[in-house]
mmCIF file of C-alpha atoms in Angstrom:
data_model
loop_
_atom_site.group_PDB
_atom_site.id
_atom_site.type_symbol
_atom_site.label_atom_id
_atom_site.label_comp_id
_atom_site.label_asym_id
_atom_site.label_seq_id
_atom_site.Cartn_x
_atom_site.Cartn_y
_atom_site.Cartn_z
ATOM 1 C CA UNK V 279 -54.741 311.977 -28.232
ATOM 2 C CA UNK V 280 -52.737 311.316 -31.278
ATOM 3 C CA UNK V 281 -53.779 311.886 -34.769
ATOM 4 C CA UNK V 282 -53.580 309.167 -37.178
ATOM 5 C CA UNK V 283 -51.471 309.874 -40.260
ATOM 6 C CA UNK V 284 -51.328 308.197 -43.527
ATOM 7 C CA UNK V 285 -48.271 306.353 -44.577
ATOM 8 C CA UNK V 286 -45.818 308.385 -46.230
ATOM 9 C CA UNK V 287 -45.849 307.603 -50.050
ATOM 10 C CA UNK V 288 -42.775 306.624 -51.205
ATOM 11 C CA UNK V 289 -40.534 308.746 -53.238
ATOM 12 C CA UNK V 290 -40.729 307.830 -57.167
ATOM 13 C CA UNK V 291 -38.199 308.484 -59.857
ATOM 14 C CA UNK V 292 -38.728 310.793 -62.196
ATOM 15 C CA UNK V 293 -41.638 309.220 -65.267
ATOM 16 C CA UNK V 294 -38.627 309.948 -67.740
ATOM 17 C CA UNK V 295 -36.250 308.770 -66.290
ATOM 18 C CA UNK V 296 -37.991 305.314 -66.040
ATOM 19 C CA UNK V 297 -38.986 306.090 -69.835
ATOM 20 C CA UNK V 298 -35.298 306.882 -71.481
ATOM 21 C CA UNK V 299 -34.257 303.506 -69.133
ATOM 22 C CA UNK V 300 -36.466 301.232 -71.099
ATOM 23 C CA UNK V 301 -34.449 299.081 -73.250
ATOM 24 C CA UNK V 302 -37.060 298.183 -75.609
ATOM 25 C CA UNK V 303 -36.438 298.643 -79.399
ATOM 26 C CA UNK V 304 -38.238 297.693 -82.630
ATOM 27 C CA UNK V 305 -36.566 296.986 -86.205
ATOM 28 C CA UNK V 306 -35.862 299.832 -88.196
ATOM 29 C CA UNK V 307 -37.475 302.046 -86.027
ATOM 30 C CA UNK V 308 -35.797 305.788 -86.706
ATOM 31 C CA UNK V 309 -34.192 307.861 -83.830
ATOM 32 C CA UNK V 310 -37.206 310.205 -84.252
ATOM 33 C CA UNK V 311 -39.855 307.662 -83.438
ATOM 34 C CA UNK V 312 -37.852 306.209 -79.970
ATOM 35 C CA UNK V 313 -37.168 310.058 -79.100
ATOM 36 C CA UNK V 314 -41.207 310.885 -79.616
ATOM 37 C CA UNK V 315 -41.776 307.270 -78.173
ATOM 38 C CA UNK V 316 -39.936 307.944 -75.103
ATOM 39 C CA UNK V 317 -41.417 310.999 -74.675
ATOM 40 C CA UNK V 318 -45.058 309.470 -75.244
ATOM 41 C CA UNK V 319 -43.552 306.441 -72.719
ATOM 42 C CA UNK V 320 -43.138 308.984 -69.938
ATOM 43 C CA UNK V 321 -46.520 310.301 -70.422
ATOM 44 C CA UNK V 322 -48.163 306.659 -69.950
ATOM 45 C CA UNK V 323 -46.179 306.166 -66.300
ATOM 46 C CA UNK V 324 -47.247 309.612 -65.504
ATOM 47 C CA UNK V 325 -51.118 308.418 -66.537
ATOM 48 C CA UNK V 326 -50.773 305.043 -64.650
ATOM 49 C CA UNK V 327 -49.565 306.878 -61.446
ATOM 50 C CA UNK V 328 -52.491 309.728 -61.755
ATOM 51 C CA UNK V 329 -55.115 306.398 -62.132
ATOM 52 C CA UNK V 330 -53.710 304.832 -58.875
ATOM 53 C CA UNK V 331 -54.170 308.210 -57.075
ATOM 54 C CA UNK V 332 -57.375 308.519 -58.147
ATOM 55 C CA UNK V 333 -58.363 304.772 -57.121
ATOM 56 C CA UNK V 334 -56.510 305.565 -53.474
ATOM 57 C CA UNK V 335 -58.710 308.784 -53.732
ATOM 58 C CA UNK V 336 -61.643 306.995 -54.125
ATOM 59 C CA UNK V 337 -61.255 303.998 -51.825
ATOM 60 C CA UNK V 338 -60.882 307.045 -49.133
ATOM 61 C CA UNK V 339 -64.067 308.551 -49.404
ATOM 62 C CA UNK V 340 -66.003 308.772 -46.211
ATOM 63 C CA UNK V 341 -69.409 306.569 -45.933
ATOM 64 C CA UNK V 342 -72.113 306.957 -48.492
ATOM 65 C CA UNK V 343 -75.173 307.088 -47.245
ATOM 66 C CA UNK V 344 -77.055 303.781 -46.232
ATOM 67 C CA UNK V 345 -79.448 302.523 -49.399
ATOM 68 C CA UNK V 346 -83.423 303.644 -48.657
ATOM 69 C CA UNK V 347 -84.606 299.815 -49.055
ATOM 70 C CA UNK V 348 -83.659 296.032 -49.316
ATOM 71 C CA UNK V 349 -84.965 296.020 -52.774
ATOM 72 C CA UNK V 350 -86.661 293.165 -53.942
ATOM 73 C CA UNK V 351 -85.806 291.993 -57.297
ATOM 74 C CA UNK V 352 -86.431 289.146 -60.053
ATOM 75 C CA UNK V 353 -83.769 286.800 -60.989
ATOM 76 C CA UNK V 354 -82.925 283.643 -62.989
ATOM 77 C CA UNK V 355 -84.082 281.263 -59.479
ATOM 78 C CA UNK V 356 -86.766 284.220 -58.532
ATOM 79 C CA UNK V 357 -87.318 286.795 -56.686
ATOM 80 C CA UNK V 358 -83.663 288.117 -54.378
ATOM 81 C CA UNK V 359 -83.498 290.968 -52.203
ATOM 82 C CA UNK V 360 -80.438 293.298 -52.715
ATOM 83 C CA UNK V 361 -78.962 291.836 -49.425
ATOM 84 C CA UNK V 362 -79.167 288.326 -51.526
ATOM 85 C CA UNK V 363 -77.331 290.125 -54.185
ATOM 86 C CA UNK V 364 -74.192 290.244 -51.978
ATOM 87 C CA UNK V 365 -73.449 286.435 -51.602
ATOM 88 C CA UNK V 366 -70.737 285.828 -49.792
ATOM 89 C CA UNK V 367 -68.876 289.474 -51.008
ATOM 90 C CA UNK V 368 -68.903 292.547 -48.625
ATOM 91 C CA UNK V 369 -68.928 294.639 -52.127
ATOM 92 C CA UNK V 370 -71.453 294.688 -54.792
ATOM 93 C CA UNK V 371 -71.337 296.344 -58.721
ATOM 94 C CA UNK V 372 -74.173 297.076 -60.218
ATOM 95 C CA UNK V 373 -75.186 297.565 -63.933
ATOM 96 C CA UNK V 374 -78.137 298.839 -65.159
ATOM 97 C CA UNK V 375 -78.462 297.927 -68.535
ATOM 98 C CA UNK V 376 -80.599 300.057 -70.998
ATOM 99 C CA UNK V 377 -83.018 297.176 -72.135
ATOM 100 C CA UNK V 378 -86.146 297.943 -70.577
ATOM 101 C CA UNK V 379 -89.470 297.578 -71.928
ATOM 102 C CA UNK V 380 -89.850 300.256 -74.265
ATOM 103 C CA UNK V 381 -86.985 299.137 -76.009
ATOM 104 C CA UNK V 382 -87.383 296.329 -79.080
ATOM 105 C CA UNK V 383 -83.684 295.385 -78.641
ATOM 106 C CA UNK V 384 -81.169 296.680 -76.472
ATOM 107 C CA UNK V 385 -78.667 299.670 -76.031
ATOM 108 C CA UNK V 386 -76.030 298.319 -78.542
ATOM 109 C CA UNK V 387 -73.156 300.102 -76.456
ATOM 110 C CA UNK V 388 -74.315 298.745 -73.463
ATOM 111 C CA UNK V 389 -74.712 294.978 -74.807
ATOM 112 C CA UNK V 390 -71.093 295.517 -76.380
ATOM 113 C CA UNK V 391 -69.975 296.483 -72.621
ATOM 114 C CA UNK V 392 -71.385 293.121 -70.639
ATOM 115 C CA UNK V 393 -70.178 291.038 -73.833
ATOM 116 C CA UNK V 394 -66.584 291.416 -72.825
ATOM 117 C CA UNK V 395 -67.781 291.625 -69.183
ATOM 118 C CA UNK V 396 -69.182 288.214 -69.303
ATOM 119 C CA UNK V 397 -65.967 286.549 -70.288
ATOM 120 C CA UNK V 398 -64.765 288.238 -67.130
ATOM 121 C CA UNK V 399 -67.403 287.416 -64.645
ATOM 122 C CA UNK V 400 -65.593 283.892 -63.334
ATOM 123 C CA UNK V 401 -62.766 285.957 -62.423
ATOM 124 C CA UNK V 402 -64.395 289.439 -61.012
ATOM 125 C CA UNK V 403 -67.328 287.110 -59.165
ATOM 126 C CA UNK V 404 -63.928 285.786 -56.724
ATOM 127 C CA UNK V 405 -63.526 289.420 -55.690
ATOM 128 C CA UNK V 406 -67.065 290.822 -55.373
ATOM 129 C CA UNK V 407 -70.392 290.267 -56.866
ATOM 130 C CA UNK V 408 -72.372 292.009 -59.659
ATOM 131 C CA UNK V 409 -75.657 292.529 -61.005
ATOM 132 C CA UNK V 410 -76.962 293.176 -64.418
ATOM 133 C CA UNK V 411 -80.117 294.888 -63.736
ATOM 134 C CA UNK V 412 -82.916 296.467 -66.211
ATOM 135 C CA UNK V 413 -86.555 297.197 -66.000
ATOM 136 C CA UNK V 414 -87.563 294.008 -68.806
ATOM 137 C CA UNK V 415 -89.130 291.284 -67.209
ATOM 138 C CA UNK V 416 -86.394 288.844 -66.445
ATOM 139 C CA UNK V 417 -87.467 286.302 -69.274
ATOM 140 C CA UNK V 418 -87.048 288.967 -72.065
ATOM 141 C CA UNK V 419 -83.273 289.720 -70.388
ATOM 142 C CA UNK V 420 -81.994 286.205 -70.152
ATOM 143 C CA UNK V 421 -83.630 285.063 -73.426
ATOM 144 C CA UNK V 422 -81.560 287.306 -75.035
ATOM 145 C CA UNK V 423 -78.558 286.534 -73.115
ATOM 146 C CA UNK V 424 -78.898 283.339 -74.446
ATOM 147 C CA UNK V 425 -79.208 284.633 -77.867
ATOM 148 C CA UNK V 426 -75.906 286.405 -77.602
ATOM 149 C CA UNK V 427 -74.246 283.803 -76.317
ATOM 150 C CA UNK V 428 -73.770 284.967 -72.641
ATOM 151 C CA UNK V 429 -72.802 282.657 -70.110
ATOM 152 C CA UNK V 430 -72.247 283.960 -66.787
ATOM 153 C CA UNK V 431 -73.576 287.314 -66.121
ATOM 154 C CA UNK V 432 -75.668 287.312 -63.280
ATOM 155 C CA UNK V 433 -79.357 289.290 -64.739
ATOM 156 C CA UNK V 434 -82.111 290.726 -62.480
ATOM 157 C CA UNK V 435 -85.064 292.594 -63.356
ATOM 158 C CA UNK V 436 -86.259 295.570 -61.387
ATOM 159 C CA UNK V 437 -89.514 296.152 -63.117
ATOM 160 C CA UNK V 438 -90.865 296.097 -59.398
ATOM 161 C CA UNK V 439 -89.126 298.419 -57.796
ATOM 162 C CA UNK V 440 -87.717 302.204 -57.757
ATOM 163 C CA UNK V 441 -83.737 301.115 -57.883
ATOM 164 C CA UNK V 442 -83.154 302.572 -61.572
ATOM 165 C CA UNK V 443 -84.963 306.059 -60.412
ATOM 166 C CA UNK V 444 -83.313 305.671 -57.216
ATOM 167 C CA UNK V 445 -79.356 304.989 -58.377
ATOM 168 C CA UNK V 446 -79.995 305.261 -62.370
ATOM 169 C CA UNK V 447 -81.496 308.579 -62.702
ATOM 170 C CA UNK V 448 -84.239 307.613 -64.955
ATOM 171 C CA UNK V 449 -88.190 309.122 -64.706
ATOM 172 C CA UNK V 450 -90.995 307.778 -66.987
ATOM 173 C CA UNK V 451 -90.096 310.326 -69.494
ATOM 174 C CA UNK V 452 -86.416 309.636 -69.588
ATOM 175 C CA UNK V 453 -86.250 305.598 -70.636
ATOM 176 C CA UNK V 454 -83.719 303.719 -69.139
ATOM 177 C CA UNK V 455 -80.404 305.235 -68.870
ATOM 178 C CA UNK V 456 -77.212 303.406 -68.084
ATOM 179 C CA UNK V 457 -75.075 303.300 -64.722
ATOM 180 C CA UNK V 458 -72.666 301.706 -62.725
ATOM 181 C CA UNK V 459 -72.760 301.744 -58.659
ATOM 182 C CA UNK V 460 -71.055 300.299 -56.433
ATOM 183 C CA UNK V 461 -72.491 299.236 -52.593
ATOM 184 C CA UNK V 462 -70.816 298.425 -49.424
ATOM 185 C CA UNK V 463 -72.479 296.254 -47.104
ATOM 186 C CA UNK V 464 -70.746 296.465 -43.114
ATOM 187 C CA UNK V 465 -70.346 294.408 -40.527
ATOM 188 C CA UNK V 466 -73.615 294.591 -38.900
ATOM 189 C CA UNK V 467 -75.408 294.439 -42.693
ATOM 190 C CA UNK V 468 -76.088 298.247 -43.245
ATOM 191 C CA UNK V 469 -76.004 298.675 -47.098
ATOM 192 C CA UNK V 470 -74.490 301.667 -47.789
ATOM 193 C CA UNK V 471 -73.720 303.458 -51.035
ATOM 194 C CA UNK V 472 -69.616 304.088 -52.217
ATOM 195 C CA UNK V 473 -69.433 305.315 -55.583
ATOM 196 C CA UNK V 474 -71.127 305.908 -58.942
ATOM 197 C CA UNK V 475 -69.940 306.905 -62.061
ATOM 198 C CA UNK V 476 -71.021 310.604 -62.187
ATOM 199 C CA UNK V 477 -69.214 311.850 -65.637
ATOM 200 C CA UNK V 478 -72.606 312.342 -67.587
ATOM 201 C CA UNK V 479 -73.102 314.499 -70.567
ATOM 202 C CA UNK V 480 -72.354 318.108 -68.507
ATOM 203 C CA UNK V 481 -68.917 316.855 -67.733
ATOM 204 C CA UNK V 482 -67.711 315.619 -71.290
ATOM 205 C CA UNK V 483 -65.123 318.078 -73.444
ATOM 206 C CA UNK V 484 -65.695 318.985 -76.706
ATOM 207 C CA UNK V 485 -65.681 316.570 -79.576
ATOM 208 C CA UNK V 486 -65.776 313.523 -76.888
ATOM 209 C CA UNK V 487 -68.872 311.100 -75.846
ATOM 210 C CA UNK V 488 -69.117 310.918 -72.409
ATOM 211 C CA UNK V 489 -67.009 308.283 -70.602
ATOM 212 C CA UNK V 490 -65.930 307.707 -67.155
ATOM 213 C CA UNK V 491 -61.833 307.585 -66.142
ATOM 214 C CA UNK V 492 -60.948 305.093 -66.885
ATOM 215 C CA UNK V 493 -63.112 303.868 -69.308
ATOM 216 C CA UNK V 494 -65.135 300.783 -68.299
ATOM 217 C CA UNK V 495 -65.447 299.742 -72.130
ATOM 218 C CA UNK V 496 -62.524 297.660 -73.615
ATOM 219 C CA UNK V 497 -62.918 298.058 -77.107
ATOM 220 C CA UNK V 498 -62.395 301.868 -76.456
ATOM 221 C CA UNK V 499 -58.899 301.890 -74.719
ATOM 222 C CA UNK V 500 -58.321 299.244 -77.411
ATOM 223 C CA UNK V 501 -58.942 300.974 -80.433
ATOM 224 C CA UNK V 502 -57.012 304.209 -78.409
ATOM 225 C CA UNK V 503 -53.516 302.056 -79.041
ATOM 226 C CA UNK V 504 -54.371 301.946 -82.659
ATOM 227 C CA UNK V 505 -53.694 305.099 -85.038
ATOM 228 C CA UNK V 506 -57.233 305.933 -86.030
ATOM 229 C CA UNK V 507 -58.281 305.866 -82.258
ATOM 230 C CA UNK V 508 -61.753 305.370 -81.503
ATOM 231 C CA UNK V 509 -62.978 307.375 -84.705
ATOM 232 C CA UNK V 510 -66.271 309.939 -84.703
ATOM 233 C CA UNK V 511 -68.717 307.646 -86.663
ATOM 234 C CA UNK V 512 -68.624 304.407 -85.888
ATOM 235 C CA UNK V 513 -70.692 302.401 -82.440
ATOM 236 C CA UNK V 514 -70.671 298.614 -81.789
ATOM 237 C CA UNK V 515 -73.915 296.719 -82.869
ATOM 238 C CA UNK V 516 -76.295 294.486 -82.109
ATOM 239 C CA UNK V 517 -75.308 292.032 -85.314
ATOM 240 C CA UNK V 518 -73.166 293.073 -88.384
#
């Protein structure tokens, strides 16, 4: 029997070679700053192409293993399984949020995070659902949703079930901890796992807070096109 191969990728041009053909100029910019420009230019295709590897990469990975229970959660209309989370989508993203009942307010970095998602969700909810979940009871999460201002974030509360120890990571001792996962539901409506953001504190260089690749936050690749980047001592808040 024949093996299947992938399609050949096609052959690109050199990154600087694309760079030094950008015609792109800016007044009174000096031959040293389009030469380092250039340069930097070449660097960005190359970082664009190593992305779009890594999302091939990760589209390919082989089945994750099928989710231990149709949990049962608490949202805005009541209680949903995590079937009901699906909708109409065959792919589901999941947030847990650190706001859970320990907490007085929640994770600043985290809120910061589903602020800009929110604005978002319209668009991303055409292409696959999400979930906000965290262990508050579900009236403490969307009563401060309102407060902020959110509109269209879909919230559930887990407080009844194990999904944050099970796909978070957290144990009584450890609070709530943040995560993203995605799920896969098939054909004949297995649920199985496909990927989670695994770049925790044991995989983050010196000098750096850990982040996935990309970054999911987009105030941080913002403030990484500015010249004092994203800084060493300063965190989004709750209100300024």
């Amino acid at each position: 029997m024949a093996t299947q191969t992938s399609p050949a990728r096609p052959q690109l041009k050199p990154a600087i070679e694309l760079a030094r053909a950008n015609p792109v100029r800016f007044p009174n910019e000096s031959a040293e700053y389009r030469e380092a420009r250039t340069a930097l230019l070449a660097e960005e295709i190359e970082l664009r192409r190593h992305l779009e590897r890594v999302a091939q990469q990760r589209r390919e990975l082989p089945p994750g293993g099928v989710v231990p229970q149709d949990y049962l959660f608490e949202g805005r209309e009541g209680p949903v399984r995590l079937s009901g989370l699906f909708g109409g989508h065959g792919t589901l993203i999941t947030y847990n949020w650190m706001f859970g009942p320990k907490r007085e307010r929640p994770c600043p970095m985290c809120t910061s995070l589903l602020s800009a998602y929110d604005g978002e969700m319209p668009d991303i909810l055409q292409r696959v659902a999400f979930a906000v979940i965290a262990t508050s009871p579900i009236a403490r999460m969307t009563a401060f949703a309102a407060e902020r201002g959110w509109r269209y974030l879909p919230l559930y509360s887990s407080a009844g079930n194990t999904f944050n120890r099970d796909y978070a990571g957290e144990t009584p001792d450890s609070g709530d901890n943040p995560a993203f996962n995605v799920f896969r539901r098939e054909s004949d409506g297995t649920i199985r796992h496909f990927w989670a953001g695994e770049m925790g504190a044991g995989a983050s260089d010196p000098g750096q807070d850990p982040r996935g690749a990309p970054d999911p936050m987009p105030i941080w690749n913002l403030l990484d096109m500015t010249p004092e980047g994203r800084g060493s001592d300063w965190y989004p808040k709750l209100a300024y």
